[in-house]
XYZ file of C-alpha atoms in Angstrom:
761
model
C 60.820 36.831 121.766
C 57.609 38.865 121.613
C 58.040 39.575 117.902
C 59.917 36.429 116.877
C 57.036 35.228 114.741
C 57.211 38.468 112.761
C 60.953 38.408 112.134
C 62.450 36.689 109.137
C 65.661 34.979 110.178
C 68.224 36.120 107.654
C 71.935 36.861 107.453
C 72.573 39.672 109.888
C 73.083 42.864 107.934
C 75.011 44.599 110.680
C 77.358 41.677 111.355
C 80.295 41.971 108.925
C 82.938 39.301 108.637
C 86.527 39.782 109.671
C 87.451 40.328 106.027
C 85.420 43.544 105.959
C 88.043 45.120 108.163
C 90.921 44.374 105.806
C 90.702 47.771 104.121
C 91.256 49.415 107.492
C 94.323 47.294 108.050
C 95.708 48.133 104.603
C 95.067 51.859 104.837
C 96.493 52.562 108.248
C 100.091 52.726 109.348
C 100.355 50.397 112.295
C 103.028 51.265 114.766
C 104.028 47.770 115.878
C 107.013 49.025 117.805
C 105.029 50.817 120.495
C 104.555 47.590 122.431
C 106.513 44.417 122.665
C 104.798 41.539 120.811
C 101.411 40.744 122.380
C 102.260 42.916 125.375
C 99.468 45.386 124.667
C 96.992 42.865 126.043
C 98.909 42.445 129.287
C 98.894 45.260 131.784
C 100.301 45.638 135.212
C 98.049 46.347 138.168
C 98.360 50.063 137.492
C 97.294 49.614 133.858
C 100.723 50.450 132.408
C 101.518 48.220 129.387
C 104.971 46.749 128.984
C 106.751 49.335 126.863
C 109.490 48.757 124.311
C 112.851 50.516 124.379
C 112.104 51.942 120.951
C 108.944 53.567 122.262
C 110.822 55.065 125.184
C 113.615 56.267 122.952
C 111.155 58.055 120.673
C 110.109 60.179 123.632
C 113.682 60.944 124.677
C 114.128 64.423 123.233
C 110.657 65.607 124.127
C 110.895 64.582 127.755
C 114.130 66.553 128.001
C 112.012 69.618 127.132
C 109.716 68.937 130.038
C 110.155 69.414 133.751
C 109.701 65.741 134.471
C 113.287 64.451 134.335
C 114.188 62.771 137.613
C 117.919 62.044 138.056
C 117.092 59.341 140.569
C 115.054 57.495 137.979
C 117.637 57.407 135.179
C 121.301 56.790 134.696
C 121.932 59.914 132.682
C 120.149 62.837 131.132
C 120.668 61.351 127.683
C 118.712 58.125 128.035
C 115.206 57.071 128.849
C 115.867 53.366 128.438
C 116.225 52.792 132.159
C 113.007 54.522 133.159
C 110.762 51.969 134.774
C 107.511 51.634 132.849
C 105.351 53.230 135.505
C 107.498 56.322 135.848
C 107.932 56.589 132.101
C 104.174 56.477 131.509
C 103.646 59.144 134.168
C 106.127 61.384 132.381
C 104.507 60.777 129.016
C 101.044 61.398 130.448
C 102.126 64.709 131.901
C 103.706 65.833 128.638
C 100.596 64.874 126.684
C 98.522 66.928 129.111
C 100.895 69.868 128.573
C 100.265 69.620 124.845
C 96.505 69.497 125.362
C 96.625 72.605 127.539
C 98.665 74.545 125.015
C 96.256 73.606 122.215
C 93.390 74.879 124.363
C 95.207 78.166 124.884
C 96.058 78.412 121.182
C 92.461 77.820 120.105
C 91.056 80.469 122.438
C 93.708 83.013 121.526
C 93.218 82.358 117.825
C 89.423 82.580 118.011
C 89.444 85.436 120.512
C 86.559 83.582 122.142
C 85.771 80.442 124.094
C 85.713 78.898 127.553
C 89.251 77.814 128.493
C 88.846 77.598 132.285
C 87.264 74.195 132.744
C 89.157 72.775 129.747
C 92.522 73.746 131.269
C 91.562 72.518 134.720
C 90.265 69.152 133.522
C 92.967 68.428 130.929
C 94.234 65.418 132.898
C 90.727 63.953 133.074
C 90.079 64.361 129.346
C 93.434 62.849 128.489
C 93.032 59.809 130.744
C 89.543 59.141 129.402
C 90.653 59.128 125.766
C 94.113 57.601 126.256
C 93.599 55.031 128.999
C 89.940 54.443 129.785
C 87.417 54.556 126.959
C 86.938 51.951 124.259
C 86.193 53.594 120.904
C 87.181 53.462 117.271
C 87.705 56.889 115.668
C 87.441 55.245 112.231
C 83.924 54.137 113.124
C 82.579 56.608 115.691
C 79.139 54.906 115.714
C 80.422 51.418 116.591
C 77.637 50.088 118.790
C 79.660 48.667 121.689
C 81.829 51.748 122.182
C 81.954 53.482 125.538
C 79.890 56.672 125.690
C 81.073 60.023 127.015
C 78.869 63.033 127.776
C 80.213 66.467 128.690
C 77.457 67.864 130.891
C 79.640 70.903 131.571
C 79.345 71.702 127.883
C 81.203 75.001 128.080
C 84.373 72.910 128.435
C 83.923 71.452 124.947
C 87.301 72.679 123.763
C 88.881 69.950 125.898
C 86.803 67.335 124.098
C 87.536 68.808 120.676
C 91.272 68.621 121.324
C 90.983 65.040 122.600
C 88.902 64.021 119.582
C 91.526 65.483 117.272
C 94.441 63.815 118.988
C 92.594 60.499 119.108
C 92.166 60.436 115.342
C 88.547 61.472 114.818
C 88.248 62.917 111.315
C 85.557 65.318 112.524
C 88.076 67.553 114.307
C 91.155 68.577 112.346
C 93.615 71.327 113.232
C 91.700 73.633 110.893
C 88.552 72.931 112.904
C 90.326 73.920 116.116
C 91.387 77.124 114.398
C 87.727 77.820 113.608
C 86.479 77.480 117.182
C 83.070 79.168 117.596
C 83.063 80.351 113.985
C 79.853 80.226 111.963
C 79.500 76.844 110.294
C 82.480 75.272 112.058
C 82.584 71.747 113.474
C 83.743 73.197 116.780
C 80.777 75.234 118.045
C 80.749 77.004 121.404
C 79.009 74.056 123.075
C 79.113 70.447 121.839
C 76.498 69.425 119.262
C 76.122 65.781 118.309
C 74.651 66.619 114.900
C 77.654 68.807 114.042
C 80.685 66.881 115.308
C 81.161 63.118 115.097
C 82.366 61.781 118.425
C 79.953 63.971 120.394
C 77.242 61.735 121.851
C 74.824 64.400 123.069
C 74.269 68.120 122.613
C 74.907 69.806 125.955
C 75.259 73.304 127.325
C 72.357 73.946 129.694
C 73.958 72.652 132.862
C 72.889 69.333 134.318
C 71.250 68.065 131.133
C 74.235 65.894 130.283
C 73.988 64.077 133.607
C 70.456 62.977 132.711
C 71.592 62.079 129.172
C 74.344 59.889 130.619
C 71.847 58.123 132.877
C 69.727 57.418 129.797
C 72.707 56.021 127.914
C 73.617 53.796 130.861
C 70.017 52.617 131.214
C 69.940 51.678 127.531
C 73.093 49.587 127.951
C 71.783 47.808 131.051
C 68.415 47.131 129.414
C 69.854 45.718 126.194
C 72.472 43.691 128.053
C 69.713 42.021 130.043
C 67.674 41.282 126.929
C 70.406 39.944 124.672
C 73.498 38.816 126.575
C 73.935 35.092 127.200
C 76.272 33.317 129.620
C 78.407 32.235 126.662
C 77.866 35.284 124.465
C 78.154 38.856 125.743
C 77.436 41.360 122.957
C 76.285 44.404 124.959
C 79.014 45.529 127.330
C 80.103 49.153 127.454
C 80.453 51.931 129.982
C 79.149 55.502 130.173
C 81.266 58.411 131.401
C 80.130 61.943 132.169
C 81.857 65.124 133.332
C 79.817 67.548 135.406
C 80.752 70.843 137.038
C 79.641 72.903 139.999
C 76.829 74.415 137.951
C 75.566 70.955 137.026
C 75.633 70.018 140.717
C 73.419 73.001 141.505
C 70.823 72.313 138.810
C 67.946 70.177 140.030
C 67.913 67.892 137.005
C 71.261 66.389 137.993
C 69.946 65.373 141.396
C 66.761 63.914 139.891
C 68.774 61.864 137.400
C 71.406 60.808 139.941
C 68.685 59.604 142.292
C 67.273 57.376 139.563
C 70.711 56.108 138.494
C 71.371 54.858 142.022
C 67.868 53.428 142.360
C 68.362 51.551 139.098
C 71.860 50.374 140.145
C 73.537 51.566 136.941
C 77.000 50.386 137.921
C 78.534 51.016 134.486
C 77.940 54.744 134.847
C 80.811 56.932 136.063
C 80.210 60.597 136.844
C 83.307 62.785 137.174
C 82.778 65.983 139.125
C 85.020 68.932 138.321
C 85.237 70.448 141.792
C 86.966 73.748 141.013
C 84.927 75.938 143.414
C 84.058 78.517 140.775
C 81.094 79.611 138.702
C 80.692 82.637 136.448
C 79.807 85.098 139.198
C 82.637 84.090 141.491
C 83.561 81.406 144.013
C 80.910 78.780 144.715
C 80.886 79.926 148.341
C 78.600 82.746 147.201
C 75.683 80.335 146.897
C 76.825 76.733 147.358
C 78.183 75.134 150.497
C 76.922 71.566 150.524
C 79.051 68.430 150.481
C 78.301 67.098 147.008
C 80.035 63.778 147.625
C 77.954 63.230 150.754
C 74.810 63.970 148.761
C 75.693 61.404 146.123
C 76.613 58.873 148.779
C 73.219 59.409 150.375
C 71.582 58.841 146.981
C 73.325 55.476 146.799
C 76.430 56.154 144.711
C 79.922 54.777 145.167
C 81.940 57.933 145.898
C 85.660 58.592 145.446
C 87.715 61.758 145.898
C 90.876 62.576 143.946
C 92.615 65.376 145.832
C 95.531 66.327 143.589
C 95.091 65.244 139.991
C 97.460 67.915 138.669
C 100.428 66.324 140.438
C 99.137 62.767 140.733
C 97.500 61.503 137.541
C 97.905 57.856 138.656
C 95.505 58.474 141.545
C 92.784 59.378 139.071
C 93.635 56.430 136.838
C 93.306 54.146 139.832
C 89.897 55.604 140.679
C 88.654 55.392 137.101
C 90.167 52.135 135.892
C 90.117 50.067 139.072
C 87.700 51.327 141.712
C 84.896 52.341 139.329
C 85.215 49.253 137.148
C 85.232 46.963 140.175
C 81.920 48.349 141.461
C 79.121 45.927 140.552
C 76.018 47.443 142.166
C 76.305 51.232 142.274
C 77.146 54.018 139.846
C 80.428 55.733 140.671
C 80.895 59.406 141.519
C 84.492 60.658 141.314
C 85.085 64.060 142.818
C 88.195 65.572 141.232
C 89.644 68.682 142.833
C 90.993 70.926 140.100
C 92.194 74.448 139.462
C 90.078 76.256 136.886
C 92.315 77.921 134.279
C 95.336 75.816 135.267
C 98.664 77.471 134.288
C 97.178 80.911 133.637
C 97.361 84.024 135.764
C 93.607 83.596 136.287
C 94.135 80.141 137.745
C 91.708 79.255 140.516
C 89.389 82.213 139.895
C 86.081 82.721 138.085
C 87.875 85.057 135.655
C 89.302 81.957 133.980
C 85.856 80.641 133.018
C 85.762 82.355 129.648
C 87.757 84.802 127.571
C 91.264 85.137 126.217
C 94.636 85.688 127.892
C 96.924 88.685 127.583
C 100.304 88.283 125.901
C 102.283 88.161 129.131
C 100.022 85.488 130.573
C 100.308 83.387 127.434
C 104.096 83.752 127.521
C 104.241 82.653 131.165
C 102.065 79.605 130.436
C 104.439 78.551 127.687
C 107.383 78.962 130.029
C 105.760 76.865 132.746
C 105.654 73.847 130.437
C 108.855 74.625 128.529
C 106.918 75.176 125.312
C 109.349 77.713 123.950
C 108.560 79.392 120.648
C 106.651 76.526 119.111
C 104.004 77.721 116.694
C 100.362 77.674 117.666
C 98.535 74.353 117.438
C 101.797 72.431 117.591
C 101.334 68.742 118.358
C 104.247 66.670 119.571
C 104.436 63.802 117.043
C 104.630 61.244 119.818
C 101.383 62.539 121.300
C 99.580 61.422 118.163
C 101.303 58.057 118.436
C 100.426 57.810 122.124
C 96.742 58.416 121.439
C 96.875 55.976 118.530
C 97.512 53.196 121.032
C 94.010 53.522 122.429
C 92.476 53.972 118.984
C 94.096 50.771 117.751
C 92.922 49.024 120.891
C 89.402 50.145 120.038
C 89.702 48.874 116.462
C 90.836 45.513 117.778
C 87.908 45.392 120.201
C 85.495 46.188 117.395
C 86.850 43.329 115.268
C 86.512 40.991 118.226
C 82.981 42.245 118.837
C 81.879 41.496 115.293
C 83.360 38.018 115.640
C 81.306 37.524 118.810
C 78.257 38.844 116.986
C 78.594 36.322 114.182
C 78.983 33.548 116.729
C 75.922 34.885 118.543
C 73.914 34.718 115.330
C 74.697 31.046 114.826
C 73.785 30.146 118.405
C 70.805 32.417 118.971
C 69.288 33.264 115.568
C 65.988 34.690 116.842
C 67.634 36.992 119.376
C 70.237 37.977 116.781
C 67.522 38.898 114.292
C 65.806 41.127 116.852
C 69.121 42.706 117.852
C 69.894 43.394 114.209
C 66.476 44.962 113.751
C 67.180 47.322 116.635
C 70.590 48.304 115.315
C 68.969 49.030 111.950
C 66.505 51.455 113.527
C 64.011 49.201 115.245
C 61.198 49.544 112.694
C 59.837 46.197 111.533
C 58.521 46.452 107.942
C 54.793 47.008 108.015
C 54.726 48.047 111.672
C 52.142 50.732 110.839
C 49.495 48.099 110.197
C 49.487 47.236 113.894
C 47.906 50.583 114.777
C 44.248 50.180 115.708
C 41.379 51.370 113.573
C 38.093 52.660 114.918
C 34.512 52.705 113.748
C 31.728 55.149 114.534
C 30.126 52.485 116.717
C 33.087 52.221 119.115
C 32.415 53.540 122.639
C 33.546 57.044 123.536
C 36.906 57.432 125.222
C 39.413 60.175 125.903
C 42.218 60.493 123.372
C 44.555 59.381 126.182
C 42.608 56.097 126.084
C 43.066 55.775 122.335
C 46.744 56.519 122.905
C 46.986 53.637 125.374
C 45.614 51.246 122.759
C 48.086 52.551 120.169
C 51.046 52.175 122.514
C 50.229 48.619 123.441
C 49.636 47.559 119.845
C 52.941 49.143 118.803
C 54.849 47.473 121.633
C 54.168 44.071 120.067
C 55.882 44.982 116.785
C 58.437 47.567 117.907
C 60.990 45.798 120.122
C 62.646 49.112 120.952
C 59.573 50.847 122.365
C 60.387 51.686 125.983
C 59.338 54.431 128.358
C 57.176 55.543 131.198
C 55.539 58.298 133.131
C 56.467 60.690 135.921
C 54.241 58.965 138.501
C 51.157 59.330 136.304
C 51.067 56.088 134.349
C 47.428 55.363 135.229
C 46.360 58.939 134.438
C 48.413 59.221 131.270
C 47.423 55.707 130.183
C 51.088 55.224 129.316
C 51.962 51.684 130.351
C 52.884 48.612 128.288
C 50.665 45.983 129.868
C 52.407 42.851 128.604
C 55.858 43.982 129.692
C 57.576 44.308 133.045
C 59.105 47.330 134.724
C 62.762 48.132 134.155
C 64.351 47.317 137.503
C 67.772 46.082 138.525
C 68.649 43.460 139.496
C 65.195 41.906 139.143
C 63.838 42.783 135.679
C 66.257 45.012 133.735
C 64.726 43.699 130.505
C 61.437 45.395 131.400
C 60.183 48.086 129.015
C 58.209 50.228 131.472
C 60.279 52.879 133.230
C 59.110 54.254 136.554
C 60.427 57.802 136.795
C 58.675 58.915 139.953
C 57.895 62.628 140.220
C 60.883 63.706 138.141
C 59.608 65.214 134.889
C 62.793 67.101 134.032
C 65.068 64.106 134.479
C 62.587 61.924 132.605
C 62.967 64.079 129.509
C 66.766 64.282 129.764
C 67.059 60.531 130.340
C 64.766 59.893 127.382
C 67.134 61.958 125.233
C 69.987 59.715 126.331
C 68.014 56.583 125.470
C 67.179 57.974 122.022
C 70.788 58.998 121.383
C 72.154 55.597 122.370
C 71.754 54.659 118.715
C 70.412 51.171 119.393
C 66.921 51.410 117.973
C 65.266 52.128 121.295
C 62.209 54.369 120.930
C 61.608 56.221 124.203
C 58.292 57.678 125.287
C 57.849 60.001 128.265
C 54.466 60.866 129.738
C 53.014 63.463 132.084
C 50.323 66.156 132.153
C 50.703 68.839 129.482
C 50.882 71.415 132.272
C 54.079 69.852 133.560
C 55.818 70.121 130.214
C 57.122 73.386 131.652
C 59.304 71.366 134.019
C 60.732 69.621 130.961
C 60.928 72.434 128.433
C 64.700 72.739 128.220
C 65.161 69.012 127.751
C 62.395 68.927 125.123
C 64.149 71.736 123.292
C 67.367 69.702 123.381
C 65.474 66.722 121.957
C 64.794 68.838 118.889
C 68.279 70.348 118.749
C 70.038 66.984 119.090
C 67.650 65.072 116.776
C 66.507 62.746 119.551
C 63.257 61.085 118.499
C 61.541 61.068 121.884
C 57.756 60.687 121.921
C 56.256 62.946 124.589
C 52.783 61.876 125.674
C 51.070 64.879 127.288
C 47.594 64.254 128.640
C 45.067 66.516 130.379
C 45.673 68.920 127.543
C 43.278 71.805 128.288
C 40.842 73.413 130.687
C 38.744 70.379 129.838
C 40.499 68.456 132.609
C 38.085 70.261 134.910
C 38.183 69.999 138.672
C 41.938 70.244 139.257
C 41.699 73.894 138.359
C 44.068 76.489 136.910
C 47.241 75.082 138.496
C 46.800 72.015 136.310
C 44.983 73.468 133.308
C 47.447 74.209 130.486
C 46.902 77.494 128.647
C 50.140 78.737 127.108
C 51.879 75.342 126.905
C 50.798 74.431 123.376
C 51.958 77.799 122.037
C 55.320 77.432 123.767
C 55.881 73.908 122.481
C 54.835 74.811 118.947
C 57.469 77.546 118.991
C 60.319 75.025 119.447
C 62.023 74.446 116.067
C 61.743 70.912 114.630
C 59.368 69.717 117.381
C 56.172 68.128 116.070
C 53.164 68.965 118.243
C 50.048 66.897 117.582
C 46.642 67.515 119.135
C 44.478 64.692 117.807
C 40.687 64.927 117.856
C 39.768 61.240 118.059
C 41.093 57.699 117.759
C 41.833 58.074 114.049
C 44.036 61.108 114.483
C 45.713 59.620 117.561
C 46.796 56.624 115.490
C 47.965 58.973 112.732
C 50.024 60.971 115.217
C 51.761 57.831 116.451
C 52.444 56.737 112.904
C 54.364 59.927 112.195
C 56.028 60.170 115.617
C 57.416 56.642 115.403
C 58.511 56.939 111.785
C 60.520 60.128 112.406
C 63.372 58.744 114.473
C 65.403 61.936 114.431
C 62.496 64.260 115.262
C 60.821 64.534 118.690
C 57.049 64.682 118.965
C 54.502 65.854 121.511
C 51.107 64.169 121.410
C 48.664 66.287 123.436
C 45.715 64.209 124.635
C 42.418 64.845 126.351
C 41.078 63.690 129.672
C 37.463 64.117 128.581
C 35.850 61.618 126.241
C 35.461 62.171 122.515
C 34.371 60.072 119.561
C 36.611 57.227 118.469
C 35.884 58.008 114.839
C 34.658 61.512 114.202
C 33.149 61.438 110.736
C 35.612 62.818 108.210
C 38.807 62.382 110.225
C 41.615 60.243 108.889
C 44.742 58.665 110.353
C 46.499 58.972 106.996
C 45.651 62.657 106.548
C 47.486 63.523 109.761
C 50.689 63.341 107.740
C 49.566 66.579 106.043
C 49.214 68.396 109.360
C 45.882 69.870 108.321
C 43.075 68.650 106.098
C 39.381 69.065 105.281
C 37.093 67.100 107.582
C 33.845 68.157 105.941
C 32.583 70.684 103.392
C 29.089 71.040 101.948
C 30.068 73.556 99.272
C 30.115 71.011 96.467
C 32.064 70.954 93.218
C 34.474 73.825 92.716
C 32.440 76.217 94.811
C 34.295 77.728 97.749
C 32.861 77.749 101.265
C 31.557 80.927 102.859
C 33.311 80.249 106.151
C 35.982 77.892 107.511
C 35.926 76.498 111.054
C 39.368 75.293 112.192
C 39.780 73.108 115.241
C 42.150 70.764 117.039
C 41.752 68.086 119.664
C 38.503 67.815 121.573
C 37.257 71.085 120.072
C 37.161 69.731 116.512
C 33.825 68.075 117.268
C 32.465 71.497 118.331
C 33.416 72.830 114.916
C 31.639 69.938 113.266
C 28.465 70.346 115.350
C 28.429 74.092 114.698
C 28.888 73.445 110.977
C 25.808 71.245 110.955
C 23.742 74.080 112.452
C 25.130 76.634 110.018
C 24.456 74.331 107.082
C 20.846 74.128 108.201
C 20.856 77.922 107.788
C 21.856 77.324 104.173
C 25.494 78.250 104.656
C 28.459 76.661 102.912
C 30.815 75.629 105.714
C 34.173 73.890 105.683
C 35.632 72.216 108.778
C 39.414 71.821 108.918
C 41.481 69.824 111.387
C 44.829 71.493 112.035
C 46.252 68.587 114.001
C 49.933 69.582 113.592
C 50.857 73.136 112.650
C 54.483 72.458 111.771
C 53.679 69.676 109.326
C 50.939 71.772 107.702
C 53.291 74.730 107.385
C 55.750 72.531 105.482
C 53.208 71.515 102.851
C 53.422 72.994 99.347
C 51.688 76.343 98.954
C 49.209 74.778 96.541
C 48.026 72.335 99.202
C 47.797 74.929 101.951
C 45.793 77.242 99.720
C 43.516 74.374 98.776
C 42.731 73.734 102.455
C 42.606 77.405 103.472
C 41.787 79.362 100.283
C 43.184 82.909 100.529
C 39.912 84.362 99.219
C 37.962 82.999 102.176
C 38.515 85.608 104.897
C 35.775 84.435 107.234
C 37.472 81.907 109.479
C 37.079 80.821 113.091
C 39.635 78.842 115.108
C 38.536 76.859 118.148
C 41.138 75.589 120.632
C 40.908 75.509 124.435
C 44.297 77.115 124.949
C 46.191 80.311 124.281
C 45.064 82.189 121.155
C 48.715 82.944 120.374
C 49.666 81.844 116.877
C 46.162 81.313 115.544
C 46.022 84.678 113.775
C 48.337 83.234 111.110
C 45.615 80.757 110.126
C 42.444 82.802 110.569
C 43.839 86.034 109.146
C 43.115 89.586 110.229
C 39.381 89.273 109.615
C 38.956 85.936 111.341
C 37.973 85.145 114.910
C 39.964 83.192 117.480
C 38.150 81.328 120.236
C 40.737 80.602 122.885
C 41.633 81.112 126.530
C 43.706 84.081 127.661
C 43.506 83.578 131.403
C 44.370 80.766 133.810
C 41.195 78.686 133.689
C 39.013 77.699 136.637
C 38.165 74.748 138.843
C 34.897 73.026 138.026
C 33.306 70.192 136.100
C 34.769 70.142 132.613
C 31.527 71.012 130.829
C 30.954 73.920 133.194
C 34.508 75.120 132.575
C 34.112 74.752 128.820
C 30.869 76.684 128.904
C 32.459 79.458 130.983
C 35.032 80.092 128.256
C 32.693 79.627 125.316
C 33.672 76.157 124.191
C 30.289 74.882 123.141
C 28.511 74.600 119.815
C 26.215 77.520 120.649
C 29.072 79.979 121.096
C 31.026 78.703 118.111
C 27.880 79.078 116.011
C 27.275 82.569 117.390
C 30.795 83.723 116.535
C 30.560 82.186 113.065
C 27.209 83.865 112.360
C 28.577 87.225 113.452
C 31.321 86.853 110.850
C 28.902 85.751 108.152
C 26.711 88.784 108.761
C 29.633 91.180 108.398
C 29.927 93.018 105.085
C 33.244 93.489 103.323
C-alpha cells in the first residue's frame, strides 16, 4: 500500500457487525410466505424463484382483472394454484407493469405536466431492473456495493420515480408523485441526485448519463482490482443505464462508449430505448444509422429485444443471463419499444410530453382493465412483489458486511485504506503534503507547480485518480509513481488515458465522483477546450460532484498556437456557473492553496486555470492559506490605518505585473495596494467587513489586470476603475510579443494607473 505507513490500523468504522442490522429486522414486516423456505436463493434457469401456493393465491383476484388468464394454463378460472411458476411470474410481471403505467398516467394528469412517452414505453424495462435485476437496499440507499442505475434519458424520470416508490425508497411517496414537477418537490422534471435519494446522477442533457455510467463502472473495476482478493471479494456490483435516441445522437455518448469498450468494462449494461421518435418527429428526419452496428464496431456485446411489450422474458434473458455472462465487453441491449404505450399517441412524437385527454385516459384504463380505481392506486401485491427484491438486497448487504469484517481480519492494511476511502478518502493532515516554495526556487509555469502538487497529494490521497484528454505532458497532469488504468493489465492504475475526448472525460469524471467511494477525480485539458466540456462541468456543480478540472494554457500567454487556442471568454463563462470554484493562481503558493480547497470540498467542483509561461514560485506577499479567502492583500505601502490611493487587482500570471507596476508607482510617492483575486466566488462569499477591508468602498481608483475577457471585472473595479483585459480573439506570436500587443506589461499597467491617479473627482 502506498500510504500504509500513514494509516493507523484500527477497528473499521464502516464495518458494522451483524447485530447492527437487528433494528431493521425488528421494524420491518417480513413476508415469509412469498417463497418456500430457503427457495428464494434457488432460481430456475429463467430466474423464476420457486413460488408458494399462498403467494399465488394472493394474486388470484387481481389476475382475474387482467387480460392474462390462459384457460390452457389453469384448471379453472377460480384458481391460480396450478399455474406453473414461469407462467405465473409472467402474468404477475405484466400486471405490475400495468400498475406502473397507470401511475405514470395518473401523475402526468394530476400535475398537468411531465414526459410520459418514454416512461410508458419503457415500463417493462424499469420494472425488470428494480424487481429482478438490481441489487439495492431501499432502507440504505447509499450501501456501497449496490448496483448503480443512471437514466441518461432523464426526461423519462417519472418511470424511475414510480419504481423507487414501489421498491420502498422513502424518498418517493405517493404524495411526491402527486407533486411531480412542483416547486420544491422530490420529483423534479428531470432526476436530481441531490433532491431524491435513489437517484445516482443528475441527468437531463442527453448523453451525459451514458458518460456518468461509464465513470461509475470504471470506479467499480478500479476498486475491485485494488482491493478484491481470491478469497475475499468486497467490490462487486454492476452499472445499468438507459439511453434514448437523443442520447445516441449526442457525441458524448459515442465518446464514452468508445472508452467503455476500450477499457473492457464488462459490468456495464446500456439499455437503448429504440422507439424511433424525438421531439420534432420520427427519427427518420435526421437519424438513419444502425446504432447496434455502431456499438458492435466500438467493441460492445450487442443484443436486440424485438418485442418487450409481449415478451418480457426475452428481456430478462438478455439482462440477467447474456449480459451477466459477458466477461470482457460491456453489453448494449437494444429494446424496441412504443413511445406512449397504451395511449392514442402511441408510437408518435406527440407522446413525448404533455397530458392526455379524458377519452384517451379512459381507453388506457380499459385496455388494462383498470376500471374506476382512483388515481395513484397501487395493487397491494405489487408492493409485496417489489419487496422481494428489496429484502434480497437487505440480505446481500448483511452478507457484504460479514465479508467486510472477515476481510479486515485477513487484510488489515488494505481494509484500513478501503475504510478511509469509504469515509471520504481524506487522510488526516493530508494538507501538509502540499509543497512549499521559497523565493530562491527556479521559475516554472503554474502548470509545473500543479504537477508537483498532484504528485505529492497522490501519496497521501489513495482516491486521487484522473487524467488528461491526450495532453498529459502539456497539462503536467500525470501521477508518476502510478500506472495507467487499463484492463485487463493494470486496472488498479490511477492514471486515466482519455484520448481526445474532452466531453466524455468530464462526464466520466462526474460518474467517478458520484460513485461515493472516496475517489477524487481530476480531468485535464487546455482552458480553451473547456467549451467542449461546459455542459458536463455545469452538471458537476448541479450534482455536487467534486471533480477537479485542471485547465492549462490559460490565456493569450500561451503564444504561438494563436487565437484558436487562446482562451478569452472561457474564464467569464466558467465563473458564471453556480457553485463552481474557479481558481487562477499566480505562483506556486497560490497553486498549492487552490488544491487545498479543491480537494477539501468533496461536493463542489473546481477549475484550476494554469499558465504555460513561467512565473515565480513564491511571489512576495502571496500565501497558500489566504487562497481560502478568495482575495487578499499581497502588498500595501500605505502604512497604519491610512488607505491606499489606488488598488491594482490581478490574477494568475498578471499578478506579478501588478506588483512590478506598484513598485514603480511607489517610487513616485504613491500609496498602492496590490490584491490577488484568485477565486471570485470564494471572495464574494466572505463577510462584507472582510471584502470592504480588502477593497475599501472609498477607494474608487482601481485597475484590474487579467489576460482574458473584461466581463465581470466592473463589479470589482467600480464605475470609475479601469479594466485591462482582452476583448478580441488574440493573435499568434511569442507570448511576450502577444502580451505586449494587448498591453500586458508593467509599462502599460503603470500608464493606466497613473492616468487614474491624475484624474480629479
